[in-house]
mmCIF file of C-alpha atoms and ligand atoms in Angstrom:
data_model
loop_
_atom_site.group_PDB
_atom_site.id
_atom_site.type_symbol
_atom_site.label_atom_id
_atom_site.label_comp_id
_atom_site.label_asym_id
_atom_site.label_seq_id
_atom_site.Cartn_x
_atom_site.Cartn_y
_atom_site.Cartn_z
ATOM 1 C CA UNK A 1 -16.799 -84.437 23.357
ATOM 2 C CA UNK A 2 -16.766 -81.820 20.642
ATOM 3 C CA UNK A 3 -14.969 -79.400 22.706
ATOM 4 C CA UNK A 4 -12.866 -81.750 23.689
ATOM 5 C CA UNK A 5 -11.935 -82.796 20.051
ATOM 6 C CA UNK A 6 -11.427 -79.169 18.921
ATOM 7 C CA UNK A 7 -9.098 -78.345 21.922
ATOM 8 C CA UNK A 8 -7.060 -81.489 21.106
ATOM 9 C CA UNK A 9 -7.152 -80.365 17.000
ATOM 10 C CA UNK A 10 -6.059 -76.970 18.608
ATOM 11 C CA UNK A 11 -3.050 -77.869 20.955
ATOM 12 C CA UNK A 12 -1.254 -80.148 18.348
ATOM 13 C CA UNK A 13 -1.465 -77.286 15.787
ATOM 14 C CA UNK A 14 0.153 -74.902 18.457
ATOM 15 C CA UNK A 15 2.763 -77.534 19.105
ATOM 16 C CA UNK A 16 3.206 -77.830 15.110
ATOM 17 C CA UNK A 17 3.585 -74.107 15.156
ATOM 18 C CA UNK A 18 6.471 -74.210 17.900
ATOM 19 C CA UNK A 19 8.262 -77.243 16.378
ATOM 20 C CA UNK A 20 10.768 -77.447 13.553
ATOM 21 C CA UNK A 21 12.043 -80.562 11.815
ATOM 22 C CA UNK A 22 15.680 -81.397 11.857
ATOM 23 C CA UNK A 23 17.343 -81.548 8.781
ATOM 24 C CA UNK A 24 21.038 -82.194 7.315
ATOM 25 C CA UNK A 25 21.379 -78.336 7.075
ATOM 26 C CA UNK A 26 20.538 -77.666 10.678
ATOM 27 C CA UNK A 27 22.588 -80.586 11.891
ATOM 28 C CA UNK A 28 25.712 -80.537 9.727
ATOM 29 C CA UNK A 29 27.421 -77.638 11.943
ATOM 30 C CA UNK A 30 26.514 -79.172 15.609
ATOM 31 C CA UNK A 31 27.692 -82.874 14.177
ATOM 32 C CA UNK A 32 31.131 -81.233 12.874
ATOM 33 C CA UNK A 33 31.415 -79.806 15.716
ATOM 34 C CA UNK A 34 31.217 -82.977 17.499
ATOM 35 C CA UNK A 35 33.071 -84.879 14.964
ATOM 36 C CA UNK A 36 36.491 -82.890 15.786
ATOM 37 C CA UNK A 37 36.326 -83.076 19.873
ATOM 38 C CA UNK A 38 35.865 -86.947 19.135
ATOM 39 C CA UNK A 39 38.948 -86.989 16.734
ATOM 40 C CA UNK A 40 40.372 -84.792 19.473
ATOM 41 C CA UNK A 41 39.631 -87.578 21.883
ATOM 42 C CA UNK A 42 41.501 -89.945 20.036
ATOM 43 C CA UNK A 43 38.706 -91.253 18.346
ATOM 44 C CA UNK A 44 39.428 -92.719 15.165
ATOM 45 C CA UNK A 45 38.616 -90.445 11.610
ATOM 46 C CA UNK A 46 36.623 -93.113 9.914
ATOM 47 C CA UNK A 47 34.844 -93.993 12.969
ATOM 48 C CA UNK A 48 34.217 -90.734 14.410
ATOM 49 C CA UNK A 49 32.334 -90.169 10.874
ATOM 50 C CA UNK A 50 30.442 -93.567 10.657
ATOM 51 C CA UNK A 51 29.192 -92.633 14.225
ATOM 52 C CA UNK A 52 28.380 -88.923 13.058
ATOM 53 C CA UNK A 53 26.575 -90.432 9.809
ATOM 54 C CA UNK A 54 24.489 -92.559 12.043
ATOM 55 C CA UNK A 55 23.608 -89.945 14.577
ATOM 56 C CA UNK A 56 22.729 -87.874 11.545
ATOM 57 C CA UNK A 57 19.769 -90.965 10.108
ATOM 58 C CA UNK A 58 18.518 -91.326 13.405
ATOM 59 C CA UNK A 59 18.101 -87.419 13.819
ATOM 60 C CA UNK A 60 16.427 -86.525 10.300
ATOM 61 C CA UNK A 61 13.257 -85.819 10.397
ATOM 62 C CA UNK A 62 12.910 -85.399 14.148
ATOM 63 C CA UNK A 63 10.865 -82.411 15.534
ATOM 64 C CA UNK A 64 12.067 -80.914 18.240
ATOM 65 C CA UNK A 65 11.022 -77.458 19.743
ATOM 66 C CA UNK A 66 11.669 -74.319 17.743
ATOM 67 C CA UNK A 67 13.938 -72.755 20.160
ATOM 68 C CA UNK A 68 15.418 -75.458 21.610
ATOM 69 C CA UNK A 69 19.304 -75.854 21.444
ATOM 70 C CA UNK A 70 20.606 -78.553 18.635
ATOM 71 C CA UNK A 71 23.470 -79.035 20.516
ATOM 72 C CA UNK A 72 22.462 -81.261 23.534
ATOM 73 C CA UNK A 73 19.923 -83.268 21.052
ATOM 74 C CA UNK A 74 23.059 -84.257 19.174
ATOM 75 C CA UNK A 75 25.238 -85.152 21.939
ATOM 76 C CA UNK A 76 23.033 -87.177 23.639
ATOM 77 C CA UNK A 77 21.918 -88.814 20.471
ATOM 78 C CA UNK A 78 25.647 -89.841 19.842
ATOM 79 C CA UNK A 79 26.599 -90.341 23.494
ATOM 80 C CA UNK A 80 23.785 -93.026 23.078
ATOM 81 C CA UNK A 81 24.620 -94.645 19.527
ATOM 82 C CA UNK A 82 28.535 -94.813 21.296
ATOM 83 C CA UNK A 83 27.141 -96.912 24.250
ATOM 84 C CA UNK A 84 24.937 -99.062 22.517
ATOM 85 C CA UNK A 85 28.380 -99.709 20.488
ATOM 86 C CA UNK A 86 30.194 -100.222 23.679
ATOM 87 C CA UNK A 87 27.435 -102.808 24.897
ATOM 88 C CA UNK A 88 27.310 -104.733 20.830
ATOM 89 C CA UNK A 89 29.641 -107.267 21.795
ATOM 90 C CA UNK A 90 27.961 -107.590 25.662
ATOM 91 C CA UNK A 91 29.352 -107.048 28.911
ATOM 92 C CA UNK A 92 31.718 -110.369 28.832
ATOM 93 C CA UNK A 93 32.432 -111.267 32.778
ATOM 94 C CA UNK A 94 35.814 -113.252 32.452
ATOM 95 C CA UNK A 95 35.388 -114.434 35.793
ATOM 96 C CA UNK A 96 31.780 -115.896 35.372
ATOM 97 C CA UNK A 97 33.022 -117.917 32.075
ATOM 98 C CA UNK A 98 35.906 -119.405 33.706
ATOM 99 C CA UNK A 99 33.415 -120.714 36.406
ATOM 100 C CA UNK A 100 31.186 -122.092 33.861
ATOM 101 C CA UNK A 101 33.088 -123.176 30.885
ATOM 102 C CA UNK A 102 34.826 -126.496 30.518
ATOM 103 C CA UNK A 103 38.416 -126.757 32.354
ATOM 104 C CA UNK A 104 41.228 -125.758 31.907
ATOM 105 C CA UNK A 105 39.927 -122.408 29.550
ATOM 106 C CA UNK A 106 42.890 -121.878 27.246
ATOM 107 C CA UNK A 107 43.416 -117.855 26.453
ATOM 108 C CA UNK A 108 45.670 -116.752 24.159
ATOM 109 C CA UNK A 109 46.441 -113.020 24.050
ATOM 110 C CA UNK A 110 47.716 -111.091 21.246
ATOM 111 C CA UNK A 111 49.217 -107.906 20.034
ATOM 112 C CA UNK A 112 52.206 -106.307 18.705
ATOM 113 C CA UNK A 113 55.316 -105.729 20.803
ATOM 114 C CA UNK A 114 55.393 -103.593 23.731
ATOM 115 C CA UNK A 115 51.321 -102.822 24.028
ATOM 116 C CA UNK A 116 51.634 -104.745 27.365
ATOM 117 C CA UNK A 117 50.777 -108.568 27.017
ATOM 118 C CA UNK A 118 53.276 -110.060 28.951
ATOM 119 C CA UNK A 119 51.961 -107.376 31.865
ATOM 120 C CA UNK A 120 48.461 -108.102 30.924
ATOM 121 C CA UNK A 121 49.082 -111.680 31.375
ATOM 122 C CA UNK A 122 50.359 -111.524 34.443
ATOM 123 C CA UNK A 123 47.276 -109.204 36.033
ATOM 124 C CA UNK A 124 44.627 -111.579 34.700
ATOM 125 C CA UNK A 125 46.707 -114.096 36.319
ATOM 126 C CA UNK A 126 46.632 -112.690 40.035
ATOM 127 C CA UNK A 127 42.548 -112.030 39.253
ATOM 128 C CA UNK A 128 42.130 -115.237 38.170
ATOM 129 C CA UNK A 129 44.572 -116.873 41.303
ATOM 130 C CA UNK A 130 42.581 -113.811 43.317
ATOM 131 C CA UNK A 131 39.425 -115.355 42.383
ATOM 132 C CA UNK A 132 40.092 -119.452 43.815
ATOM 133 C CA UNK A 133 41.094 -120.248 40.364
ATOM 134 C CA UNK A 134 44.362 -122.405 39.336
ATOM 135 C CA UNK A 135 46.672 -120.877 36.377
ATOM 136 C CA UNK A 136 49.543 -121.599 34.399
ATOM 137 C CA UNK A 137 51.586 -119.560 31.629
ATOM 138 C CA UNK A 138 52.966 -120.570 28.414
ATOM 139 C CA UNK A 139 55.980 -118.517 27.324
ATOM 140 C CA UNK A 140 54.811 -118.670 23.899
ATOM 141 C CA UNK A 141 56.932 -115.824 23.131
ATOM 142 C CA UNK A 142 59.934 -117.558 22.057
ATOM 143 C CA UNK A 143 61.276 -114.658 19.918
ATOM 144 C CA UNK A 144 62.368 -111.853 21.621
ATOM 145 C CA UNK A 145 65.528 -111.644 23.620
ATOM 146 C CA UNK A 146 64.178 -111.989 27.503
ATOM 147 C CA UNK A 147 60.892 -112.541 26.949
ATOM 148 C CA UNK A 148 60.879 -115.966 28.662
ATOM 149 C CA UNK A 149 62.567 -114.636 31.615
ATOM 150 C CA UNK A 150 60.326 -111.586 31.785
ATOM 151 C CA UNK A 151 57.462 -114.532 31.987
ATOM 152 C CA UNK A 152 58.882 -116.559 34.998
ATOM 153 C CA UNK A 153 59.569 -113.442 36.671
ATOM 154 C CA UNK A 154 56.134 -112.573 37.171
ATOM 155 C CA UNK A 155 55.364 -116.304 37.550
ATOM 156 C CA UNK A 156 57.737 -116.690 40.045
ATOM 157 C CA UNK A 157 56.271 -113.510 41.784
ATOM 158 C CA UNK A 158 52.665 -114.703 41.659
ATOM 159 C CA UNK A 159 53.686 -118.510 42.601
ATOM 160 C CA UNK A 160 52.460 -119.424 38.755
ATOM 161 C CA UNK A 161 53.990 -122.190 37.244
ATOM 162 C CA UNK A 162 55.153 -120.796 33.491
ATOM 163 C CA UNK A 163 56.009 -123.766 30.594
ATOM 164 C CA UNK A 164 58.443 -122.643 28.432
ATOM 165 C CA UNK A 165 60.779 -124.366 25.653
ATOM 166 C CA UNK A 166 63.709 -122.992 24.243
ATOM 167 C CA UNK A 167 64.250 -119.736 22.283
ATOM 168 C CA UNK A 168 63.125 -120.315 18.961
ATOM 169 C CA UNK A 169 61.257 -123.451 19.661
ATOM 170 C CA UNK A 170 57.516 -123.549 17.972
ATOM 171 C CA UNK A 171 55.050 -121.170 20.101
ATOM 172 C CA UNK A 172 52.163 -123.628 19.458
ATOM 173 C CA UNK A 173 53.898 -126.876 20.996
ATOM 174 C CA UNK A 174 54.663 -124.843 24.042
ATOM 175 C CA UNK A 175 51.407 -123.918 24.510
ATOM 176 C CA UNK A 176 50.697 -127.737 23.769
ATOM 177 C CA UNK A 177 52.546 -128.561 26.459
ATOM 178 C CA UNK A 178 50.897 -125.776 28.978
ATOM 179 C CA UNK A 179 47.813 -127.148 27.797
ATOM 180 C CA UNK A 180 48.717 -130.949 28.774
ATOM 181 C CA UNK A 181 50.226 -129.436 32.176
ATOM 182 C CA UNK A 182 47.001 -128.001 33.555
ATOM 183 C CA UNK A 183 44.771 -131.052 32.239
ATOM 184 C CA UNK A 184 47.144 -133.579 34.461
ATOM 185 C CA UNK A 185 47.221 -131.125 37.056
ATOM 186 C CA UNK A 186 43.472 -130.585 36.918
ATOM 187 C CA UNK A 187 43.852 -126.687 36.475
ATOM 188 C CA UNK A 188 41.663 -123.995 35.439
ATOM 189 C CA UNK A 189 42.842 -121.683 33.017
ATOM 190 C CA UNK A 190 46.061 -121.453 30.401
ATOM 191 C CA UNK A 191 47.001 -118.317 29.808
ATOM 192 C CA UNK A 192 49.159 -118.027 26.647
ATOM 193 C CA UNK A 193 51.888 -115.120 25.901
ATOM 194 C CA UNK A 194 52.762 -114.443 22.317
ATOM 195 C CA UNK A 195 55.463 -112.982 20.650
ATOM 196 C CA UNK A 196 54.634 -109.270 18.663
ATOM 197 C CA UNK A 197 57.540 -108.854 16.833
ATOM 198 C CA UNK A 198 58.095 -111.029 13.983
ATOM 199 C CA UNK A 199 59.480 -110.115 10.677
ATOM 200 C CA UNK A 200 56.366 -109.752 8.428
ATOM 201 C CA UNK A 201 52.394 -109.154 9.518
ATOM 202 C CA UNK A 202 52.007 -112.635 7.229
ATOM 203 C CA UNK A 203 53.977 -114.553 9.610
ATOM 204 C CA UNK A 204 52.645 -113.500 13.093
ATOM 205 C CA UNK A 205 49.480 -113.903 12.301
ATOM 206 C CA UNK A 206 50.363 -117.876 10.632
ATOM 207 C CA UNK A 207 52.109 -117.987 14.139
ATOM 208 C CA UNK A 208 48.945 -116.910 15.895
ATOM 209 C CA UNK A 209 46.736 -118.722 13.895
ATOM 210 C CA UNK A 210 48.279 -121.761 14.536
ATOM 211 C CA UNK A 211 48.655 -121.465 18.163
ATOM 212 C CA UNK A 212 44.556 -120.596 18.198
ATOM 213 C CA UNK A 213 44.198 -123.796 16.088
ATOM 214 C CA UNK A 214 46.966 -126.394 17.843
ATOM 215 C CA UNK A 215 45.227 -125.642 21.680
ATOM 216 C CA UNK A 216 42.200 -125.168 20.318
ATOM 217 C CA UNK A 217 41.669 -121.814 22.186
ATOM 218 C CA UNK A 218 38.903 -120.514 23.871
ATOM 219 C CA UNK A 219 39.185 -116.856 24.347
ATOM 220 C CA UNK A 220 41.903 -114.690 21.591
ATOM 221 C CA UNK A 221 42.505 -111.775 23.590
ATOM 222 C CA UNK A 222 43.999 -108.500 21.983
ATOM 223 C CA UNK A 223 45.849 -106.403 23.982
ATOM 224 C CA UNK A 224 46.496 -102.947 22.287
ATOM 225 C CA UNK A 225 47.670 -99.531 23.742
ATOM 226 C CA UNK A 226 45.601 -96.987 24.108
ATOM 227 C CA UNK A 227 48.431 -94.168 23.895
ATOM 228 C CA UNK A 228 48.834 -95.699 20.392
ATOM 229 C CA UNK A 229 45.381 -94.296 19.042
ATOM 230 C CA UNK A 230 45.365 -95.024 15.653
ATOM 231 C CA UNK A 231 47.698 -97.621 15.508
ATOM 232 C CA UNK A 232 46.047 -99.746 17.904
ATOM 233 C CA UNK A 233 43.032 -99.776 15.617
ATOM 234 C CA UNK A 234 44.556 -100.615 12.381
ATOM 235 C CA UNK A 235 46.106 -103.621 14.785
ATOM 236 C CA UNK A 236 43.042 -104.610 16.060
ATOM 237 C CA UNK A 237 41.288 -104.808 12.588
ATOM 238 C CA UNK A 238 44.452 -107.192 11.513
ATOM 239 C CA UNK A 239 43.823 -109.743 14.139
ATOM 240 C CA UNK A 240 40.365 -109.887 14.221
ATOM 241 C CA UNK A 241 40.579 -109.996 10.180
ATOM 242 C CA UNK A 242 43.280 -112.799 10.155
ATOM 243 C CA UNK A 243 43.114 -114.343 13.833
ATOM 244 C CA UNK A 244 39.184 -113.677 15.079
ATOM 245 C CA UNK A 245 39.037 -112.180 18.744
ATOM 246 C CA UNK A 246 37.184 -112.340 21.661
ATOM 247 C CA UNK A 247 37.588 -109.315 23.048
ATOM 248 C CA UNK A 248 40.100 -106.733 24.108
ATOM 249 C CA UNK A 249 42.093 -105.261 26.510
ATOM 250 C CA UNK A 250 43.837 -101.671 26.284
ATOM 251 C CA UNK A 251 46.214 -100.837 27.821
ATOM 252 C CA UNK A 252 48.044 -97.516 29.943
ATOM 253 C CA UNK A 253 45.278 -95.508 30.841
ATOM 254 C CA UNK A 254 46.967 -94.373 33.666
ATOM 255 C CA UNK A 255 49.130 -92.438 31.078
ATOM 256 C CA UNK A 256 46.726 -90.068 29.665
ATOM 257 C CA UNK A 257 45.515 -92.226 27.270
ATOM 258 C CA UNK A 258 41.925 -89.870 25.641
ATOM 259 C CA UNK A 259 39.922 -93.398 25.687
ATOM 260 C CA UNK A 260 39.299 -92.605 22.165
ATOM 261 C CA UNK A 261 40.932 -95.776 21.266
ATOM 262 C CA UNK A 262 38.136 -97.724 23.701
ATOM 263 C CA UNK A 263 35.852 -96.707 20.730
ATOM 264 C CA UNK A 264 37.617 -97.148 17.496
ATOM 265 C CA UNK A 265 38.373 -101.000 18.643
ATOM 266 C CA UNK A 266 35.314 -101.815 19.818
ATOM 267 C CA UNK A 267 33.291 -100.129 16.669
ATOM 268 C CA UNK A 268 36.086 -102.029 14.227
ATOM 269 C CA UNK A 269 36.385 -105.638 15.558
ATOM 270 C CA UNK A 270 32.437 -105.117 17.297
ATOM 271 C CA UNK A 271 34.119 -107.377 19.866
ATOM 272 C CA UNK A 272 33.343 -106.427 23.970
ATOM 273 C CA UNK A 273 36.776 -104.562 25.592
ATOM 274 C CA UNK A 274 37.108 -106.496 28.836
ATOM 275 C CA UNK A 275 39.527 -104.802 30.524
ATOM 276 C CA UNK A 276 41.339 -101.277 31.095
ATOM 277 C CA UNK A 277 45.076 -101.446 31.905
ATOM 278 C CA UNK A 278 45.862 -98.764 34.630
ATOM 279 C CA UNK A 279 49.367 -99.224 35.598
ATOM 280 C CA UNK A 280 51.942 -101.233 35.882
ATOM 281 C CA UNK A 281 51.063 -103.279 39.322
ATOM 282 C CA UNK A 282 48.920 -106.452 39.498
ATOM 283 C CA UNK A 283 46.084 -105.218 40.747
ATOM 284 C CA UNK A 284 45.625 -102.511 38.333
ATOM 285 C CA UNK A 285 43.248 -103.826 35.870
ATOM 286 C CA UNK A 286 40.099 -102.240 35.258
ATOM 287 C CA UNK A 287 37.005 -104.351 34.366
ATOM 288 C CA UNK A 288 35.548 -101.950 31.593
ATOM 289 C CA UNK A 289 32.180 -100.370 32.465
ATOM 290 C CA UNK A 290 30.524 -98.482 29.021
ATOM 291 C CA UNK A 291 28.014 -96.542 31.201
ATOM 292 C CA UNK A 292 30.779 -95.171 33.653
ATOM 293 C CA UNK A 293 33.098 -94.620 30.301
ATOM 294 C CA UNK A 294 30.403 -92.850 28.054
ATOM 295 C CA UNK A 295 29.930 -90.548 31.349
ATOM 296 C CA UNK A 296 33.606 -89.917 31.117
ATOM 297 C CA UNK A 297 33.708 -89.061 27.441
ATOM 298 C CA UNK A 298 30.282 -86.963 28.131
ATOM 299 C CA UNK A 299 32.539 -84.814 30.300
ATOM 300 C CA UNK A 300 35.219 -84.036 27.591
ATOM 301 C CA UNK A 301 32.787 -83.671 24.492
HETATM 302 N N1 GTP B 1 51.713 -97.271 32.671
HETATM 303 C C1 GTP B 1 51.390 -98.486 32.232
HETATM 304 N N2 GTP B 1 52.337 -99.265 31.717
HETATM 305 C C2 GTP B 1 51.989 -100.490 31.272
HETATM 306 C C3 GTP B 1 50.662 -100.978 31.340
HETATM 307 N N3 GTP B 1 50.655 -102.216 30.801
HETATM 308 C C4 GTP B 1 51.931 -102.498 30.441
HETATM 309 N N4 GTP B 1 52.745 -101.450 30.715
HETATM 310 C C5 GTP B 1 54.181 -101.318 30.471
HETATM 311 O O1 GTP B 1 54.437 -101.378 29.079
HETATM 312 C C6 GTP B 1 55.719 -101.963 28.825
HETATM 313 C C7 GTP B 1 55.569 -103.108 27.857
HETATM 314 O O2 GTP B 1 54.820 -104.123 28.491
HETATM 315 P P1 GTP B 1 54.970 -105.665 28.145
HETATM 316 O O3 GTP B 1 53.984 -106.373 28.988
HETATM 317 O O4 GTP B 1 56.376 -106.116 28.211
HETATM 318 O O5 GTP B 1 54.496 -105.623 26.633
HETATM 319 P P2 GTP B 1 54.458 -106.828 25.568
HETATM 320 O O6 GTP B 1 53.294 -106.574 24.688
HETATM 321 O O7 GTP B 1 54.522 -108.120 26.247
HETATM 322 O O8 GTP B 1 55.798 -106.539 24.763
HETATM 323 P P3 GTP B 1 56.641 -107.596 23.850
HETATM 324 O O9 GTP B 1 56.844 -108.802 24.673
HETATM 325 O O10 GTP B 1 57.897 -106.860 23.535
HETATM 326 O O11 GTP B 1 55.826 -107.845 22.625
HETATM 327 C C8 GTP B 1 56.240 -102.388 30.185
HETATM 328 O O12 GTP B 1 57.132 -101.406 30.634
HETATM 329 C C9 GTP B 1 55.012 -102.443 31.065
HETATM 330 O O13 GTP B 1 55.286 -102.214 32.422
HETATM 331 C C10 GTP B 1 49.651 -100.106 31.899
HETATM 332 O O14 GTP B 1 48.458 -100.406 31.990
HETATM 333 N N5 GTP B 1 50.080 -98.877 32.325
HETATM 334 MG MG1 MG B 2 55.769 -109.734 26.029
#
C-alpha cells in the first residue's frame, strides 16, 4: 500500500516534470496564425476574433505535454468551439416540422436582391412537392420589374400554383391571399417571395415586418450569398435585428464560395443554417451538415 502510494506520488511528479501550462504567450502566435487562414476563409474579422478569444479561455491554464506541438491543440480546440456554434441553433429538419406543425406552415424568406430567393423558393418548393407535400407561392415581390413573372415561371415549371397581385400592390395582402388559398384548398405550406430592393433599409424591413405580422408567419427564412462574405453578415444581423429569423439559407456554393460566410451568420444571428445552395437546378439544395462542414474547413485551416 505504501509502495503503492509512493509510486503514484512519484509518476504524477514525473508527469508534472514533462508538462507545461498553456498560457496567452505560448498561444498568441498559433491563435494568429489561425485567426488569418479563417479571415482567409471568408470568415468574418470580428468573428474570427470572438472565436479566437474563446479558444484562448478555454485553453489557459491547460497542461499539455512539454514537447507536444501547440498547433493541433489549438485547431482542434477551435474546430470544436466552431461546431458547437454550428449545432447552437440545432439541426432544424424542415421536412419533419412541416409534418408536424399545424397546416398550411407559412414561410417567408428574406434577403436583399439577387442573393437567390426567388431560386431558393422555388428548390424548397420541389423538396417540399418531392416530399408528398402541397405548396403554393406568393409573389410578394411586387417591386422589381419581372419578378412576378420570374415566380410563375418556376411555378409553372414545378406545377405550383403562385398568387400574385399587381405590381406595386401591398406584399402583405398578397401573401394574405396565398395564405387564404392554401387554407380553402387544404394545403401544406406557403412559401412567400419578397422583394430586396427597396429604397431605404427602414422600409424593407417595415415591408417585411409587416408581411411576418399580417400571415402571421411561421418560419422567416434569410437567404444570403455566400460569395458576398461580409456583406451577407452585416445583412443577416439587419434582419434578425429588425425582422427575427429562423434560420438561413446561403446561397452559390457551387461558385467557390470559402464557407466562411456559413460561420459569420450562424455565430451573428445564433440561428441554425438549413440549407446550402449549390447551383442553379431544383434539386441542388444542400441540407447543411456542421460535422461534414467543420471536416471541410479542417481541411483548409
Ligand atoms: N450558381 C448558383 N447560382 C444561384 C444559386 N442560387 C441562385 N442563383 C442565381 O443567382 C441569381 C439571382 O437569383 P434570384 O433567385 O433571382 O435572386 P433574388 O434574391 O430573388 O433576387 P431579387 O428578386 O432581385 O431580389 C440567379 O441568376 C440565380 O440563378 C446557387 O445556389 N448557385
Ligand atoms: Mg427574387
Amino acid at each position: 500500500m505504501v509502495l503503492e502510494n509512493l509510486r503514484r506520488t512519484l509518476s504524477g511528479f514525473v508527469q508534472r516534470l514533462s508538462e507545461v501550462e498553456l498560457d496567452e504567450r505560448k498561444l498568441r502566435p498559433v491563435l494568429d496564425e489561425l485567426l488569418l487562414s479563417l479571415v482567409a476563409n471568408d470568415v468574418a474579422l470580428e468573428v474570427a476574433e470572438a472565436l479566437c478569444n474563446q479558444v484562448l479561455q478555454e485553453l489557459v491554464g491547460c497542461r499539455v505535454g512539454r514537447f507536444e506541438k501547440r498547433k493541433p491543440i489549438v485547431k482542434q480546440a477551435l474546430l470544436s468551439a466552431i461546431l458547437q456554434l454550428l449545432e447552437i441553433g440545432g439541426r432544424f429538419d424542415l421536412l419533419g416540422y412541416v409534418r408536424n406543425a399545424e397546416k398550411p406552415v407559412k414561410m417567408v424568406f428574406v434577403g436583399v436582391n439577387g442573393t437567390g430567393k426567388t431560386t431558393t423558393i422555388a428548390k424548397v418548393g420541389y423538396l417540399l412537392q418531392q416530399s408528398g407535400f402541397k405548396v403554393v407561392f406568393a409573389a410578394s415581390d411586387t417591386f422589381r420589374a419581372g419578378a412576378i413573372e420570374q415566380l410563375k415561371e418556376h411555378g409553372h415549371r414545378l406545377g405550383i400554383r403562385v398568387i400574385s397581385g399587381r405590381y406595386g400592390a401591398d406584399p402583405a395582402s398578397v401573401a394574405y391571399d396565398a395564405v387564404e388559398h392554401a387554407r380553402a384548398r387544404r394545403l401544406d405550406a406557403v412559401l412567400v417571395d419578397t422583394s430586396g430592393r427597396i429604397h431605404t433599409k427602414h422600409n424593407l424591413m417595415e415591408e417585411m415586418k409587416k408581411i411576418v405580422r399580417v400571415i402571421d408567419a411561421d418560419l422567416v427564412i434569410f437567404v444570403g450569398d455566400a460569395l458576398t462574405g461580409n456583406d451577407a453578415v452585416e445583412q443577416a444581423r439587419e434582419f434578425h435585428k429588425y425582422v427575427g429569423i429562423t434560420g438561413s439559407i446561403l446561397t452559390k456554393f457551387d461558385a467557390d464560395a470559402k464557407g466562411g460566410a456559413v460561420i459569420s451568420v450562424a455565430y451573428i444571428t445564433r440561428r441554425p443554417i438549413l440549407f446550402l445552395g449549390v447551383g442553379q437546378r431544383y434539386e441542388d439544395l444542400q441540407p447543411f451538415d456542421p460535422k461534414t462542414f467543420v471536416a471541410q474547413i479542417a481541411a483548409g485551416l
